[in-house]
Short mmCIF file of C-alpha atoms in Angstrom, two decimals:
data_model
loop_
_atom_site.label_atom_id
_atom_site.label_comp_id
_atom_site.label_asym_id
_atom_site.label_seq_id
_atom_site.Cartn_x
_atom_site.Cartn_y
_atom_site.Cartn_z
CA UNK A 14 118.06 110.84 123.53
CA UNK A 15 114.22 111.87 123.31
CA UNK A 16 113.29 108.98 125.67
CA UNK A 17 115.04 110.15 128.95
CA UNK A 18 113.82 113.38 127.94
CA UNK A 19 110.85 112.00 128.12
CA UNK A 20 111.16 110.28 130.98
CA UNK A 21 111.72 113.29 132.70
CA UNK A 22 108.74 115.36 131.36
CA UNK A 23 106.40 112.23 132.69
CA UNK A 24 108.34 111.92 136.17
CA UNK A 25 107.95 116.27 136.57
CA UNK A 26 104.09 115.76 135.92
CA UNK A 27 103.48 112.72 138.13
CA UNK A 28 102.63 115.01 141.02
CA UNK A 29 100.28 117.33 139.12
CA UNK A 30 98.39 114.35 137.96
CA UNK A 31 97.95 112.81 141.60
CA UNK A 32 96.51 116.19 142.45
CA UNK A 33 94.22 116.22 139.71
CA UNK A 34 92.88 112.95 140.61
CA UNK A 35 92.52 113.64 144.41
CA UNK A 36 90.37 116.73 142.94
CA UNK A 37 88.25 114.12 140.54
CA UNK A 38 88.02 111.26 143.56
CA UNK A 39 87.12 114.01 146.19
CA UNK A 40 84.47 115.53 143.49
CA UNK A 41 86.46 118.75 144.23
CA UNK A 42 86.38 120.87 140.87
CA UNK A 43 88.68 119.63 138.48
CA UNK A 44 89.01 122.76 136.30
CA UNK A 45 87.74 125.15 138.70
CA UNK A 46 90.33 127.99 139.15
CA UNK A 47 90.15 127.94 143.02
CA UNK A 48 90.69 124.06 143.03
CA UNK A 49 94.29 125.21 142.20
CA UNK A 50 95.72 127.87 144.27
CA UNK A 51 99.15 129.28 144.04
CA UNK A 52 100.54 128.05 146.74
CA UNK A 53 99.18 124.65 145.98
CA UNK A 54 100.68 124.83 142.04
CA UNK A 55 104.06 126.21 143.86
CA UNK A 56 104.18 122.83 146.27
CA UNK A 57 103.65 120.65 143.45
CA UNK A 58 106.06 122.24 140.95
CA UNK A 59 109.19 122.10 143.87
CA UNK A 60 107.76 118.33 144.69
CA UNK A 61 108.29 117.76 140.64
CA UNK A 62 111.78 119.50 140.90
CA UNK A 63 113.04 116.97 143.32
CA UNK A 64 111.30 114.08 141.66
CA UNK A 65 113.26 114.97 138.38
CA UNK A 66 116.80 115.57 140.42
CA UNK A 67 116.58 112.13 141.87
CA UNK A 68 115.50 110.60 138.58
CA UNK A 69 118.95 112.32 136.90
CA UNK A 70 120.84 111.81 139.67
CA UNK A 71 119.49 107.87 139.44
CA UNK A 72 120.13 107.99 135.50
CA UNK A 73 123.81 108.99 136.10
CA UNK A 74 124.60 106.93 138.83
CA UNK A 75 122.80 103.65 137.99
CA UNK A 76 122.64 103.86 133.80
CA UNK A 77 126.08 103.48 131.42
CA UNK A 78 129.20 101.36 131.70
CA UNK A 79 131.62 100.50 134.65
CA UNK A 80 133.56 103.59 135.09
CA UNK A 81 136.90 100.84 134.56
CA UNK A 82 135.61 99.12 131.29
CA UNK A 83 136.50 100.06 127.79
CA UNK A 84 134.41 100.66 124.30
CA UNK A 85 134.87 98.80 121.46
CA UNK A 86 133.45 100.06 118.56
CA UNK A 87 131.62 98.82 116.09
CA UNK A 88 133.28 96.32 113.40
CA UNK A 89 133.41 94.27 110.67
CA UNK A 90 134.41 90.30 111.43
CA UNK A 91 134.25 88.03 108.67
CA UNK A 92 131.91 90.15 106.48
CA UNK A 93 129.76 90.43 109.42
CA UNK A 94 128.89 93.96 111.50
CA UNK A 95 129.47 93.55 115.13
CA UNK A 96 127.83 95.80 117.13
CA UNK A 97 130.20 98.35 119.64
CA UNK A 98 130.01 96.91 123.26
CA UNK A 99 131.73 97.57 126.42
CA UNK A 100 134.48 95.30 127.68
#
């Protein structure tokens, strides 16, 4: 569970990082208080919303089983632990 949580963090600070690397390339002031205006920090924090919606809208739609196909849980065979699957 704490990797598509992850996932998520990374994909909602993707645009933050571009902009702090247009600042570096364009010698700009990195950590200068003016390099990030509100308006600018507002932009990139709706641009990170809708990068996260379409990455759990992508998880849901594209990750897990057929919605048709059934779970079969973990067992024993012949002394042996088979692991659960979808069938």
């Amino acid at each position: 569970m704490i990797r598509p949580i992850l996932t998520e963090i990374g994909i909602f600070l993707i645009p933050f990082a571009v902009y702090a690397l247009f600042l570096a390339a364009t010698r700009s002031g990195l950590f200068m208080q003016s390099s990030w205006p509100i308006y600018v920090v507002a932009r990139l924090a709706l641009a990170a919303l809708v990068l996260v919606i379409a990455g759990l809208i992508g998880l849901a739609h594209f990750s897990g089983a057929a919605p048709d196909s059934t779970y079969i849980p973990a067992h024993i065979e012949n002394g042996r632990l088979v692991p659960g699957r979808e069938k």
